[in-house]
Structures are given as structure tokens and as C-alpha cells.
Amino acid sequence: MLIKLNNFTLKSFVGYTNPNEILFRPKNILFGYNGKGKSSIAIGIRDEFLKDTTKKAENLRIFDKDYISNSLLLENSDGKIKGVEASFGKGGVDIENKIKELEKLIIKEDEIEKLETSISKLRKETRTEIDKIHDRRKGEANIQKKSKDESAERVIELYKKDYLDAKKIEADDEKLIKINGDNAIEKQIAQNENLKPLYISKIQTTLIEEAQVLFKENFSVVISIPEFEVVQWIESGLKLHKDGDNCKFCEGKLDFLDVKSKIAEFKENKRHKATEKLKQFKEQFQSLLESIKTIEKESKTYTTNIGNEIEQHFSAISEKKKTIDSLITLCQSKIDNIEVQENFNFDLLTKTLKEIEESILTISTTKNEQLLGLIKKQNNLTTLVKGAIGLEILKSVTIKDKQKEVKDKEIDLKEKRENNKKKKQEIQNLKQQKSLTKDFADFVSQILNDINISLKVVLDTDNKNYIIKSTNENATLTIKDISEGEKNLLALLFFYYELFADNKQQQVKPEIELIIVDDPISSMDDSNKFYILELMKNLLDLTNQQIFVLTHSWDDFCKLSYRKENNADFATFELRKKNGVSELVKLSSKEKPYKYLFKEIFAFSQKSEEELKTECQIYHYPNVMRRIFEEWYGFKVGRDVNFTSNLQKQVESHFDITSNNEKTKLGLLIKVCNILSHSINGSMNPQEIHQSAKYMMRLIKDKDKLHFDNMKQ
């Protein structure tokens, strides 16, 4: 048995050796706030034990904050846990023989693959037969096959739908089955769509209106100006010259500016302008005449494709050529003798243009109506042909036989697969039953369930190690997915139950001699704390192993060491630090948690500002202060304290605190208790913690002097 450390040095321990009056016993409980050296002394105890060359690593167990990463997690895994072997009682069934019998009943994979290949071949043959019927029945019609990506069963369903659609047009199957596809209507549609559109050249309305004015205008005053064409010719020639040039036609002297001025005068002349406008009018008539000739060329093509009924409309358009020719003649006569009054029939022009447009509209309407009729007819024919194809496919004996064969083989395949799945699962279950790790996984999972933790531990596929699952969703989790409290609880359960060779936790594995547990209760709720404390008490009751339990909680220390003062097997210690160096102090008597904590804060409040510089425990005090304030104030007001934004107003009202100075100090105390007790960060101010401790002691003294005086003793 280990009785002391010898010249131990690590972190805050420097050459430490237990004094003779402070020796370890079979069961040891150590109390120390965080930062006093608990983790260091746990390592020291381990190393001192292993100094004995007869001792090996398997002779001890140590639980600490690194237990999961160092002892449980598999290397290179994302949360898988090492299997723990524990035989918690098995039946005498010959599992191995059962496994062998089941393996014989598993259908070989090549037999299943052969069946799958046969089904695939039948489906391809069915699809080939379907496509043959399709190609034969559609003829020259543009009807596409069903997608090659669709299964044969799906294709048959699609053709069945085609058949049902066709039945809406032709209900008689005997008539429907005789319908075959061709492309005659498709050709007619193409011919109709390829007909050139008919249009006539338009005569601008504004030009007609201007011509009406010109035909009524009196041009009797004759001004000696060249003909319109001559003026245009001179203007074109002048563009080849610039001021100062000789004439490029005759080499004679050219007065450029004079000629330019005269051309402008000629162009501004009323008669000249009128002649120019009438020529434009005549040109539009000639364009109209040309467009009629173009329409005449399409007459035969249109009547051949659409029918002879539209021939009369082409004839009506052709007859308008004579009228247009006569109007062109009148227009030219006016141009030649602009001063002579001509009687131009503008009403006839309007009527002629309207009748041409009406004839073209009638032809185009007839063409479009025929096209719509052809498209409708083609759609109906397509529906009927597709329905006829579908009907033949549905009646095909060959296709029916292949479908039945596929269905029978698929049932056979499904049965074989289900057989194999069932047999493999049975084998897996038997292997798990045979595995020593399965008992342990079931055992720990049952405990987690009993204490209302929604986790379970199950065997991994290798039947050797574990994975964590959520009991609610059966989802696989990793260590990263669970809370700190759940992680610590799971780790401690593994640590504790791995110590035993039986499910009653009565027989510790014979090789274990030393057990060290460093801070077993961390980040756990109250219900789980109670369970873990019971486990620690069970450890301390073991008879053949030396036990060390280390805790930072005074409550837990008191509960674990309760009534152990006179037991020679037990020793209780406190870890303290003085001037930065840790040491063990024997605790001969134990105080209740509230009394112990009150004494600690009272002592802290009496320290000077200078002493704060060497106070290493200062960041522990906000949590202690919170617990004192909760218990004292809760007792005073008769209910639990709720640290909300309304707490300060409640305290002020209860104790009649009215001065701003007192309210500020109270606010700082509540801040320290409420916020700083839950986190450690750079914003912590040692002076604030110290000031709040002093104020809390003074507040208790002022409001409950009898209690204060008794407690400070």
C-alpha cells in the first residue's frame, strides 16, 4: 500500500514528502479548490505507485479530465469508444454451431446475381418487343418511342394511358386496332406552312392626301425653269465641284455659287415641288402593281394546296391591275402637263386598295383555317395511332408472358434477399451475444436509461468496440455531440463498471490494486451528482484496493467523509497553497458546507488590498459568495433566490436600502454573484470581488447581527 509521496515535484508541488503525521491510508479523500494542485497530486500518487518495479499499469486505474481521450477513445476515430470486456453471465447455448448452421442457409451471392441478370435480360427483351410494335404500327408518322430510361413496366403503363386516351375518340377496339400511322397529313401541314405569305405594297396615306391637293392645284403661271429631271441632273453634277472649279464636263468657267443658288431656286419652285411629289405617288403605284404580279405567281401553289375555292380571290386581285394601270397613266399625264387640270378618281383608288386587302385576308384566313383543321386531324390521328400501338402491346401474349416471368423472378429474388438479410442479422445477434463487450454495452445502457439519460451504448459493426446513440432518434453521436455533463457521466460509468468482473459490482478485477478518481462530479445536474456520489461511496467501501478520491466541492467532501472520523482505514486531507507552493493538510473535523464557506469569505473580506496580489484563489470566491448569499437571503425571505433583473429591487425593498451609495454596492455584489460565478474571463476585477465580499459580510452583520456574530466565531 502507498503511504506517502517522496520528494514529489510537479507544478505547485516542490520536493514534497508527506510528513509522518500525514500518511495515506487504504481509503483517502482529498479536498482542494481548483488551482490548489489536485490534478498534480493525482499524477504524483500514480507515479509513486509505479516506482515499485513489481507494479504495472494494469494494476491501477485513474480517472481524470483526460480519461476519455487517453483511455476510452479509439485512435483515428470520430467518437468510437474502446470495448470493455466483462462476462456478466451467459447461457450454455452453443452459439458457434448455430452461426455455422445459419451460414449454410445464406444463398450465395453469385446465385442472386444470376437471378438479377436474368430479370434484366427479360426486361430488355420486353422493351425490344414493345419497340418493334411501335415502329411497325407508327409507319411514317412522327411518333416518338418512350424514353429509353424508363423501365419496361413503366413503358407499358404509359402505352396503356395512350390506349385509354384513344378510347375517348374511338371506343371500338376492333376499329382502333386497324389504325396505322402515316405522314400524309404531316406533309399537308408542311406544305401549308411553306406557302409564301401574301402582301401588297402600301401607298402612304399622307402621300395620297398630298396628291389630292396637287391634282386640284392651279399651276397656270408658267415660270421658265428646266424640267424636273434636268434639275436633278444638274444637282448631281454640282456635287462633283467646289467653289473656284472649272466645269468638269466642258472645261468652261463655272460660277459655282450662282449655279447652286439657281438649283435652290428651282427646287423651291412650287411647280418643281409638285412634280417631285407626284413622281413619288406614281412610284408607289408601280410598287403596288409589282406586288400584285408576285401574288399572281403564288396563285397555282395556293389553289393546289388549299383548294380551288380561293382561285376567285386571286382573280379579283389580278383584275385590279387594269385600274392601277389607268391611275398610273393619269398620274404620268399630270406630271407631264402639271398646269393641265386632270380628273383623278381617288375614291376608285381607295375602293381598289380595300378590295385587294380583303381578297388577301380571305385567302390567308382560308389557309389558316385549313392549317388548324389539319393540325387537329393530325393530333387525333396521332392519339389513335398511339392508342392502337398501346392496344397491341396490351394484347401481346409474348409481352404478357415475359412480364409474368419477371414478376415471378422478382418475388423469388426478394425472398432470397430477405432470407439472407434475416440470416445475417441472426448471425450478427449471435456474434454479439458471444462477444464479451456486448454484456457491458447493454449493462451501461440500462444504467443510463435508469437515470433518465437519453443515450445508449451499442456495439459497433466490428463487435468489439462501441458507438454512442441517442435513444430518442436512434442517431449515431460522437463525443463532440454530447454535453460536458453527459460526457463526464458516461466516462465515469465506463471507468467504474470496468473495474468489476460481475454485474453485481462485488468482484473487482483481481489485478487492480490502486484506484484514483480526480474530480468525479463536474458539470452534472443534481440528480446525477447523487448517483455519482453513491458510486464513490461504493468505491470507498472496497476492501482489497487502495482508493484516492479528489474533489473541489466541499459539499461532496463532507458527504463522502461523513462518519469516517474514527475509521482507521480512512484519511481526509485538504490541499492548500501557500506562497504558490502546494501541500497536504490533515482535516480532523468537518464543518457543514455553509459554515465552512462563510468562514472562508469572512477571512477573505478581512484581507488588505496588498494581500490580494498573492491570493491565488480569488476567482473561486464569486461562486462561494453566491452560495452564501442564496442560503442566507433565501432563509431570511422564506423562498429561493432568483438571480433576475428584479433581485436588486427586492433586496432594496426588503432591507430598506435607499442611499445611492448602498444601491451601487448591492448592484456590484449581485453582479459578482450572478455573472462572475459562471465564467472566468479577462474582465474579472479582483478589487470588485474583494469589495463585494466586504459589503456582503457588512450587509449580513447589519441585517442579521446575531447570525453574523455566531458564524464569524
XYZ file of C-alpha atoms in Angstrom:
713
model
C 0.000 0.000 0.000
C 1.186 3.511 -0.853
C 1.643 5.590 2.341
C 3.290 8.792 1.064
C 4.939 10.726 -1.731
C 8.693 11.039 -1.750
C 10.362 14.219 -2.958
C 7.497 14.886 -5.390
C 7.887 17.841 -7.755
C 5.266 18.905 -10.309
C 3.826 22.364 -10.944
C 2.998 23.819 -7.482
C 4.488 20.819 -5.613
C 8.197 21.295 -4.942
C 10.175 18.378 -3.424
C 7.114 17.367 -1.412
C 7.199 14.406 1.000
C 4.320 13.568 3.339
C 5.108 14.343 6.991
C 4.859 11.287 9.247
C 1.638 12.579 10.814
C 0.021 12.874 7.343
C 0.259 9.411 5.791
C -2.043 7.805 3.240
C -4.398 5.032 4.319
C -6.354 2.425 2.347
C -9.141 4.991 1.691
C -8.239 8.630 1.132
C -10.481 11.653 0.472
C -8.753 14.852 -0.655
C -10.432 18.281 -0.817
C -8.952 21.224 -2.696
C -10.303 24.146 -4.678
C -9.352 24.377 -8.320
C -5.803 25.635 -8.628
C -4.581 24.096 -5.370
C -2.872 21.096 -7.029
C -5.417 18.223 -7.160
C -4.557 17.049 -10.691
C -0.846 17.247 -9.923
C -1.061 15.140 -6.771
C -3.169 12.524 -8.628
C -0.293 12.135 -11.071
C 2.159 12.038 -8.154
C 0.245 9.190 -6.492
C 0.238 7.231 -9.761
C 3.942 7.747 -10.376
C 4.861 6.865 -6.776
C 2.896 3.603 -7.120
C 4.712 2.687 -10.352
C 8.122 3.289 -8.794
C 7.696 -0.222 -7.411
C 9.050 -2.387 -10.265
C 6.642 -5.173 -9.373
C 3.701 -2.908 -10.246
C 2.390 -2.473 -13.763
C -0.099 -0.138 -15.458
C -2.861 -2.774 -15.348
C -2.583 -2.808 -11.543
C -4.057 0.684 -11.265
C -6.975 2.710 -12.636
C -7.027 6.516 -12.787
C -9.974 8.727 -13.676
C -9.262 12.364 -14.571
C -10.327 15.058 -17.038
C -8.359 13.333 -19.803
C -9.844 9.872 -19.181
C -11.964 9.881 -22.372
C -9.217 10.961 -24.758
C -6.467 8.912 -23.116
C -8.315 5.736 -22.104
C -11.632 5.428 -23.960
C -11.473 6.847 -27.468
C -10.067 4.699 -30.242
C -7.203 6.232 -32.194
C -8.131 7.861 -35.528
C -11.864 7.605 -34.809
C -14.602 10.195 -34.547
C -16.038 9.276 -31.192
C -15.891 5.455 -31.177
C -15.204 4.015 -27.721
C -12.979 1.098 -26.819
C -14.801 -2.075 -25.926
C -14.791 -3.200 -22.322
C -14.742 -6.963 -21.797
C -16.904 -8.151 -18.936
C -18.598 -11.515 -18.605
C -21.863 -10.860 -16.788
C -23.259 -14.385 -17.151
C -24.125 -16.337 -20.337
C -26.271 -19.301 -21.224
C -24.844 -22.624 -22.267
C -26.067 -22.432 -25.856
C -23.567 -23.470 -28.472
C -23.620 -20.176 -30.360
C -20.845 -21.123 -32.770
C -22.764 -24.149 -34.083
C -25.863 -22.010 -34.580
C -23.835 -19.495 -36.569
C -22.467 -22.250 -38.835
C -25.976 -23.632 -39.473
C -27.250 -20.157 -40.367
C -24.307 -19.523 -42.690
C -25.258 -22.661 -44.660
C -28.730 -21.213 -45.216
C -27.401 -17.992 -46.761
C -27.899 -18.052 -50.538
C -24.681 -17.428 -52.429
C -24.217 -14.010 -53.973
C -23.442 -15.376 -57.451
C -26.837 -17.120 -57.465
C -28.547 -13.845 -56.619
C -26.524 -12.011 -59.272
C -27.512 -14.676 -61.836
C -31.179 -14.112 -60.985
C -30.753 -10.332 -61.258
C -29.103 -10.743 -64.685
C -31.982 -12.943 -65.862
C -34.545 -10.328 -64.778
C -32.593 -7.571 -66.504
C -32.428 -9.627 -69.716
C -36.183 -10.291 -69.659
C -36.860 -6.572 -69.226
C -34.651 -5.744 -72.213
C -36.416 -8.384 -74.339
C -39.785 -6.946 -73.294
C -38.684 -3.449 -74.252
C -37.389 -4.706 -77.621
C -40.761 -6.329 -78.350
C -42.574 -3.114 -77.378
C -40.351 -1.020 -79.678
C -40.915 -3.414 -82.580
C -44.699 -2.989 -82.276
C -44.240 0.779 -82.018
C -42.073 1.058 -85.138
C -44.340 -1.185 -87.221
C -47.604 0.483 -86.258
C -46.476 4.124 -86.439
C -45.449 3.815 -90.111
C -44.131 7.138 -91.447
C -45.819 9.136 -88.672
C -43.604 11.230 -86.429
C -44.416 9.438 -83.141
C -41.506 9.090 -80.708
C -40.727 5.972 -78.684
C -40.993 6.162 -74.909
C -37.819 7.231 -73.113
C -35.137 4.566 -73.059
C -34.505 5.412 -69.400
C -37.980 4.185 -68.392
C -38.407 0.616 -67.136
C -40.397 -1.873 -69.231
C -43.189 -1.819 -66.647
C -43.360 1.955 -66.737
C -43.392 1.981 -70.569
C -46.335 -0.443 -70.614
C -48.194 1.842 -68.189
C -47.560 4.813 -70.496
C -48.878 2.901 -73.530
C -51.914 1.863 -71.500
C -52.601 5.558 -70.901
C -52.256 6.200 -74.666
C -54.826 3.455 -75.275
C -57.285 4.975 -72.780
C -56.855 8.418 -74.398
C -57.578 6.918 -77.839
C -60.722 5.235 -76.492
C -62.215 8.696 -75.969
C -62.084 9.187 -79.759
C -62.647 5.624 -80.961
C -64.373 3.360 -78.435
C -64.415 0.269 -80.688
C -61.247 -1.802 -80.128
C -61.731 -3.658 -83.421
C -61.670 -0.395 -85.367
C -58.866 1.041 -83.264
C -56.548 -1.943 -83.749
C -56.735 -1.482 -87.539
C -55.393 2.084 -87.444
C -51.812 2.545 -88.624
C -49.782 5.703 -88.816
C -48.707 7.594 -91.965
C -47.323 11.031 -92.734
C -49.878 12.226 -95.328
C -51.412 14.849 -93.051
C -47.970 15.866 -91.825
C -46.997 16.568 -95.439
C -50.121 18.656 -95.976
C -49.333 20.659 -92.850
C -45.753 21.195 -94.030
C -46.969 22.327 -97.484
C -49.427 24.747 -95.898
C -46.773 26.147 -93.565
C -44.336 26.540 -96.503
C -46.718 28.724 -98.567
C -45.293 32.215 -99.009
C -47.260 34.919 -97.187
C -49.207 37.325 -99.440
C -48.855 41.070 -99.036
C -49.177 44.214 -101.174
C -47.049 47.299 -101.260
C -48.795 50.037 -99.294
C -49.429 53.609 -100.591
C -48.828 56.085 -97.803
C -51.977 57.833 -96.598
C -50.138 61.170 -96.291
C -48.926 60.900 -99.892
C -52.495 60.248 -101.117
C -53.693 63.321 -99.233
C -50.900 65.469 -100.701
C -51.680 64.167 -104.230
C -55.345 65.095 -103.794
C -54.252 68.703 -103.134
C -51.857 68.736 -106.095
C -54.475 67.476 -108.533
C -56.710 70.398 -107.503
C -53.873 73.000 -107.513
C -53.700 75.632 -110.308
C -50.236 75.748 -111.941
C -51.262 78.102 -114.827
C -48.480 80.665 -114.094
C -45.521 79.486 -116.120
C -42.057 80.161 -114.820
C -39.165 79.319 -117.095
C -37.369 76.530 -115.201
C -35.781 73.355 -116.509
C -37.605 70.052 -116.344
C -37.554 68.195 -113.054
C -35.120 65.583 -114.343
C -32.773 68.275 -115.620
C -32.706 69.944 -112.231
C -31.874 66.608 -110.606
C -29.118 66.043 -113.178
C -27.549 69.455 -112.580
C -27.735 68.989 -108.804
C -25.929 65.666 -109.079
C -23.209 67.188 -111.239
C -22.706 70.099 -108.888
C -21.768 67.687 -106.069
C -18.584 66.914 -108.029
C -17.448 70.582 -107.857
C -16.435 73.139 -105.313
C -16.176 76.912 -105.458
C -13.498 78.013 -107.953
C -13.532 74.827 -110.089
C -13.948 74.817 -113.899
C -16.796 72.726 -115.253
C -15.764 69.071 -115.261
C -17.992 68.445 -118.327
C -16.924 71.219 -120.687
C -13.821 72.677 -119.005
C -15.520 76.080 -119.241
C -15.668 78.636 -116.454
C -18.165 77.676 -113.716
C -19.829 80.127 -111.368
C -20.352 77.551 -108.599
C -22.291 79.755 -106.206
C -24.574 81.060 -108.959
C -25.461 77.544 -110.135
C -26.030 76.409 -106.571
C -28.320 79.360 -105.941
C -30.333 78.686 -109.090
C -30.762 74.994 -108.229
C -32.081 76.001 -104.846
C -34.456 78.403 -106.542
C -35.635 75.725 -108.946
C -36.191 73.232 -106.067
C -38.137 75.770 -104.066
C -40.345 76.437 -107.007
C -43.935 75.307 -106.400
C -44.219 73.540 -109.740
C -40.963 71.718 -109.189
C -42.040 70.504 -105.750
C -45.372 69.316 -107.078
C -43.693 67.346 -109.840
C -41.355 65.667 -107.333
C -44.274 64.641 -105.079
C -46.328 63.264 -107.997
C -43.392 61.163 -109.138
C -43.257 59.616 -105.622
C -47.007 58.951 -105.855
C -46.558 57.213 -109.212
C -43.659 55.087 -107.909
C -45.827 53.701 -105.107
C -48.477 52.726 -107.680
C -45.816 50.868 -109.630
C -44.646 49.042 -106.455
C -48.259 48.068 -105.795
C -48.522 46.713 -109.331
C -45.339 44.625 -108.855
C -46.620 43.128 -105.599
C -49.858 42.085 -107.393
C -47.773 40.318 -110.036
C -45.897 38.478 -107.266
C -49.209 37.372 -105.735
C -50.354 36.092 -109.161
C -47.301 33.795 -109.253
C -48.446 32.127 -105.989
C -51.974 31.513 -107.288
C -51.391 27.997 -108.594
C -49.445 26.837 -105.488
C -52.146 28.160 -103.151
C -55.062 26.650 -105.099
C -53.257 23.286 -105.385
C -52.660 23.060 -101.624
C -55.698 24.851 -100.244
C -58.373 24.292 -102.907
C -59.980 25.901 -105.972
C -62.364 27.946 -103.827
C -59.682 30.602 -103.327
C -58.952 30.954 -107.069
C -61.659 33.610 -107.429
C -59.915 35.800 -104.882
C -56.624 35.625 -106.808
C -58.603 36.553 -109.999
C -60.171 39.504 -108.214
C -56.692 40.744 -107.258
C -55.438 40.327 -110.855
C -58.365 42.311 -112.244
C -57.250 45.331 -110.223
C -54.153 45.680 -112.404
C -56.160 47.465 -115.126
C -57.491 50.013 -112.648
C -53.998 50.617 -111.240
C -52.559 50.977 -114.776
C -55.195 53.630 -115.567
C -54.357 55.512 -112.388
C -50.643 55.372 -113.235
C -51.442 56.837 -116.692
C -53.414 59.709 -115.113
C -50.578 60.374 -112.718
C -47.990 60.470 -115.517
C -50.204 62.812 -117.570
C -50.373 65.231 -114.670
C -46.588 65.065 -114.272
C -46.068 65.828 -117.980
C -48.536 68.731 -118.002
C -48.814 69.860 -114.422
C -50.654 73.025 -115.327
C -53.424 70.989 -117.051
C -56.330 70.025 -114.791
C -56.708 66.180 -114.550
C -59.659 64.330 -113.047
C -58.029 61.688 -110.780
C -60.548 59.288 -109.145
C -59.293 58.985 -105.575
C -62.465 57.158 -104.483
C -61.682 54.451 -107.028
C -58.150 54.218 -105.587
C -59.494 53.761 -102.047
C -62.004 51.139 -103.184
C -59.357 49.227 -105.193
C -56.879 49.057 -102.299
C -59.602 47.908 -99.906
C -60.790 45.129 -102.242
C -57.216 43.861 -102.768
C -56.631 43.709 -98.988
C -59.953 41.927 -98.429
C -59.078 39.304 -101.041
C -55.659 38.716 -99.439
C -57.278 38.478 -95.980
C -59.810 35.913 -97.251
C -57.016 33.800 -98.793
C -54.908 33.965 -95.586
C -57.917 33.144 -93.369
C -58.792 30.136 -95.528
C -55.157 28.989 -95.350
C -55.027 29.303 -91.528
C -58.368 27.584 -91.023
C -57.222 24.689 -93.160
C -53.943 24.513 -91.162
C -55.818 24.393 -87.843
C -58.063 21.667 -89.211
C -55.084 19.647 -90.393
C -53.322 20.020 -87.029
C -56.444 18.888 -85.160
C -56.837 15.978 -87.542
C -53.161 15.094 -87.139
C -53.422 15.246 -83.331
C -56.425 12.942 -83.366
C -54.651 10.566 -85.711
C -51.546 10.597 -83.517
C -53.694 9.825 -80.454
C -55.413 6.987 -82.321
C -52.140 5.521 -83.650
C -50.552 5.662 -80.176
C -53.703 4.044 -78.783
C -53.537 1.309 -81.442
C -49.891 0.680 -80.514
C -50.860 0.523 -76.833
C -53.736 -1.860 -77.558
C -51.492 -4.278 -79.454
C -48.881 -4.142 -76.681
C -51.539 -4.883 -74.046
C -52.834 -7.808 -76.126
C -49.367 -9.220 -76.855
C -49.042 -12.741 -75.382
C -45.251 -12.558 -75.678
C -45.089 -9.406 -73.582
C -47.557 -10.787 -71.004
C -45.508 -13.971 -70.614
C -42.283 -12.026 -70.136
C -43.952 -9.730 -67.593
C -45.184 -12.707 -65.602
C -41.744 -14.295 -65.682
C -40.161 -11.040 -64.460
C -42.713 -10.775 -61.643
C -42.157 -14.376 -60.529
C -38.386 -13.983 -60.561
C -38.587 -10.677 -58.684
C -40.643 -12.365 -55.948
C -38.018 -15.104 -55.819
C -35.223 -12.500 -55.688
C -36.955 -10.559 -52.898
C -37.418 -13.733 -50.859
C -33.763 -14.686 -51.297
C -32.591 -11.219 -50.268
C -34.900 -11.145 -47.252
C -33.713 -14.629 -46.290
C -30.083 -13.524 -46.436
C -30.818 -10.302 -44.541
C -32.657 -12.207 -41.834
C -29.988 -14.887 -41.517
C -27.158 -12.315 -41.431
C -28.979 -10.370 -38.714
C -29.420 -13.568 -36.709
C -25.713 -14.292 -37.114
C -24.874 -10.728 -36.081
C -27.055 -11.062 -32.979
C -25.415 -14.374 -32.093
C -21.943 -12.879 -32.545
C -22.929 -10.006 -30.298
C -24.197 -12.462 -27.717
C -20.868 -14.254 -27.952
C -18.930 -11.000 -27.540
C -17.739 -10.150 -24.043
C -18.198 -6.471 -24.896
C -21.936 -6.833 -25.620
C -22.815 -7.516 -21.973
C -21.012 -4.388 -20.870
C -22.696 -2.182 -23.517
C -26.144 -3.442 -22.504
C -25.316 -3.000 -18.837
C -24.172 0.633 -19.161
C -27.095 1.479 -21.492
C -29.551 0.169 -18.895
C -27.965 2.358 -16.214
C -28.174 5.425 -18.473
C -31.831 4.664 -19.054
C -32.483 4.211 -15.326
C -31.106 7.684 -14.538
C -33.025 9.293 -17.449
C -30.063 9.991 -19.733
C -31.157 9.837 -23.406
C -28.062 7.962 -24.550
C -27.207 4.336 -25.144
C -24.024 2.439 -25.912
C -24.209 -0.173 -28.673
C -21.699 -2.465 -30.324
C -20.040 -1.180 -33.455
C -20.074 -3.354 -36.595
C -16.758 -4.902 -35.559
C -18.453 -6.458 -32.468
C -15.511 -5.245 -30.376
C -15.941 -1.514 -29.787
C -18.813 0.871 -29.071
C -20.666 3.770 -30.605
C -22.962 6.228 -28.823
C -26.567 6.667 -29.929
C -29.457 8.900 -28.946
C -32.338 6.856 -27.550
C -34.884 9.397 -28.847
C -33.841 9.467 -32.505
C -31.502 6.441 -32.626
C -28.958 8.747 -34.289
C -25.250 7.917 -34.030
C -23.386 10.527 -31.967
C -19.766 11.386 -31.286
C -18.169 12.623 -28.093
C -18.374 16.144 -29.563
C -22.174 15.865 -29.885
C -22.968 15.386 -26.185
C -22.847 17.871 -23.301
C -19.986 18.126 -20.817
C -22.173 16.672 -18.082
C -23.232 13.702 -20.262
C -19.626 13.203 -21.363
C -18.331 13.139 -17.761
C -21.133 10.848 -16.610
C -20.574 8.414 -19.483
C -16.830 8.400 -18.830
C -17.285 7.765 -15.113
C -19.727 4.922 -15.755
C -17.195 3.287 -18.045
C -14.449 3.827 -15.517
C -16.467 2.499 -12.572
C -18.095 -0.562 -14.118
C -14.928 -1.590 -15.941
C -13.384 -2.152 -12.506
C -15.661 -5.139 -11.855
C -15.811 -8.635 -13.240
C -19.507 -9.139 -12.445
C -22.744 -7.237 -12.894
C -23.319 -7.011 -9.115
C -20.162 -4.906 -8.675
C -18.927 -7.242 -5.952
C -15.836 -8.721 -7.557
C -13.159 -6.207 -8.574
C -10.865 -7.483 -11.272
C -8.080 -9.256 -9.345
C -5.226 -7.350 -10.988
C -6.444 -3.915 -9.755
C -4.677 -2.642 -6.610
C -4.936 1.167 -6.788
C -7.877 3.382 -7.875
C -7.554 7.172 -8.267
C -10.584 9.369 -9.035
C -9.878 13.054 -9.680
C -12.975 15.315 -9.511
C -15.663 12.781 -10.493
C -18.534 15.293 -10.231
C -18.111 18.005 -12.842
C -20.754 19.770 -14.992
C -23.518 17.443 -13.747
C -27.035 18.214 -12.554
C -28.157 17.396 -9.027
C -29.794 14.045 -9.818
C -26.657 12.712 -11.493
C -24.451 14.119 -8.725
C -26.373 11.990 -6.231
C -25.835 8.859 -8.338
C -22.091 9.518 -8.779
C -21.684 10.179 -5.048
C -23.207 6.763 -4.379
C -20.688 5.192 -6.776
C -17.838 6.942 -4.957
C -19.159 5.694 -1.624
C -19.208 2.164 -3.063
C -15.574 2.574 -4.140
C -14.607 3.709 -0.659
C -16.215 0.555 0.730
C -13.978 -1.785 -1.304
C -11.787 -3.943 0.901
C -8.796 -5.004 -1.211
C -7.883 -1.848 -3.135
C -6.333 1.438 -2.069
C -8.634 4.332 -3.068
C -7.989 8.056 -3.624
C -10.970 10.357 -4.309
C -10.188 14.029 -5.007
C -12.857 16.757 -5.159
C -13.109 20.540 -5.363
C -16.611 20.555 -3.792
C -16.836 20.997 -0.016
C -20.365 19.579 -0.105
C -19.167 16.408 -1.807
C -16.155 16.153 0.510
C -18.445 16.333 3.542
C -20.850 13.730 2.172
C -18.060 11.301 1.249
C -16.248 11.628 4.597
C -19.411 11.591 6.731
C -18.900 9.422 9.870
C -15.435 8.326 8.767
C -13.541 10.231 11.527
C -12.957 7.189 13.716
C -12.354 4.687 10.937
C -8.687 3.676 10.826
C -8.897 2.863 7.129
C -9.849 6.445 6.210
C -7.803 9.612 5.909
C -9.122 13.045 4.914
C -6.882 15.799 3.578
C -7.108 19.327 2.268
C -4.846 20.683 -0.442
C -3.659 24.186 0.340
C -1.292 26.558 -1.344
C 0.970 28.975 0.450
C 3.168 31.411 -1.424
C 2.461 29.454 -4.605
C 3.547 26.068 -3.150
C 1.055 23.245 -2.532
C 0.909 20.948 0.472
C -1.416 18.491 2.205
C -3.147 19.341 5.484
C -4.965 16.758 7.569
C -8.610 17.545 8.364
C -9.530 16.179 11.785
C -13.043 17.657 11.899
C -15.523 18.681 9.280
C -17.816 21.645 9.245
C -21.122 21.967 7.462
C -20.745 23.476 3.972
C -22.429 26.806 4.778
C -20.331 27.302 7.898
C -17.131 26.395 6.091
C -17.881 28.727 3.159
C -18.938 31.585 5.449
C -15.671 31.293 7.353
C -13.724 31.347 4.095
C -15.390 34.523 2.747
C -15.233 36.248 6.121
C -11.473 35.618 6.230
C -11.144 36.876 2.656
C -13.106 40.064 3.470
C -10.669 40.868 6.286
C -7.654 40.875 3.978
C -5.960 44.079 2.870
C -5.704 45.244 -0.727
C -1.991 44.389 -0.666
C -2.714 40.777 0.276
C -4.892 40.352 -2.838
C -1.767 40.230 -5.002
C -0.820 36.831 -3.538
C -4.378 35.433 -3.301
C -4.448 32.662 -5.935
C -7.961 31.507 -5.031
C -9.694 34.841 -5.709
C -11.524 33.670 -8.848
C -13.129 30.877 -6.850
C -14.785 33.293 -4.402
C -17.685 34.624 -6.588
C -19.200 31.125 -6.631
C -18.741 30.755 -2.859
C -20.264 34.215 -2.274
C -23.266 33.319 -4.420
C -23.919 30.171 -2.377
C -23.685 32.086 0.949
C -25.981 34.866 -0.306
C -28.530 32.383 -1.717
C -28.722 30.378 1.534
C -28.738 33.354 3.922
C -31.126 35.616 1.974
C -33.356 32.687 0.995
C -33.734 31.812 4.676
C -34.446 35.452 5.553
C -37.190 35.950 2.945
C -38.547 32.419 3.105
C -38.101 31.450 -0.546
C -35.392 30.534 -3.062
C -33.360 33.381 -4.526
C -33.825 34.004 -8.251
C -30.965 35.996 -9.751
C -33.012 38.055 -12.207
C -33.051 41.764 -13.060
C -35.661 42.265 -10.290
C -33.491 40.838 -7.486
C -31.854 44.157 -6.585
C -35.225 45.909 -6.202
C -36.445 43.042 -3.994
C -33.376 43.273 -1.732
C -33.608 47.073 -1.563
C -37.264 46.847 -0.598
C -36.795 44.045 1.944
C -33.881 45.731 3.744
C -34.998 49.333 3.166
C -31.874 50.308 1.195
C -32.367 53.877 -0.088
C -28.974 55.579 -0.494
C -27.384 55.574 -3.931
C -24.041 54.514 -2.455
C -25.601 51.409 -0.857
C -27.535 50.600 -4.046
C -24.294 50.762 -6.056
C -22.521 48.360 -3.688
C -25.509 45.997 -3.714
C -25.571 46.069 -7.529
C -21.859 45.179 -7.655
C -22.420 42.266 -5.232
C -25.263 40.879 -7.348
C -23.145 41.274 -10.489
C -20.224 39.378 -8.920
C -22.502 36.604 -7.635
C -24.607 36.291 -10.754
C -22.137 36.774 -13.605
C -18.615 36.165 -12.357
C -19.605 32.936 -10.603
C -20.398 31.389 -14.008
C -17.368 32.364 -16.059
C -13.711 33.225 -15.922
C -12.616 35.903 -18.315
C -10.337 38.882 -18.646
C -12.992 41.286 -17.372
C -12.752 39.951 -13.769
C -11.551 42.556 -11.310
C -10.033 41.237 -8.023
C -10.826 44.536 -6.279
C -14.520 44.234 -7.234
C -14.664 40.690 -5.827
C -12.960 41.826 -2.615
C -15.209 44.890 -2.217
C -18.303 42.746 -2.754
C -17.151 40.214 -0.147
C -16.669 43.027 2.391
C -20.084 44.504 1.551
C -21.847 41.129 1.855
C -20.337 40.491 5.276
C -21.375 44.005 6.381
C -24.898 43.528 4.952
C -25.328 40.266 6.903
C -23.943 41.925 10.040
C -26.308 44.910 9.712
C -29.426 42.888 8.908
C -28.754 39.721 10.965
C -26.190 40.550 13.685
C -26.831 37.525 15.869
C -26.303 35.181 12.955
C -23.179 37.088 11.875
C -21.599 37.029 15.314
C -22.210 33.294 15.749
C -20.875 32.470 12.284
C -17.697 34.554 12.492
C -16.712 32.655 15.669
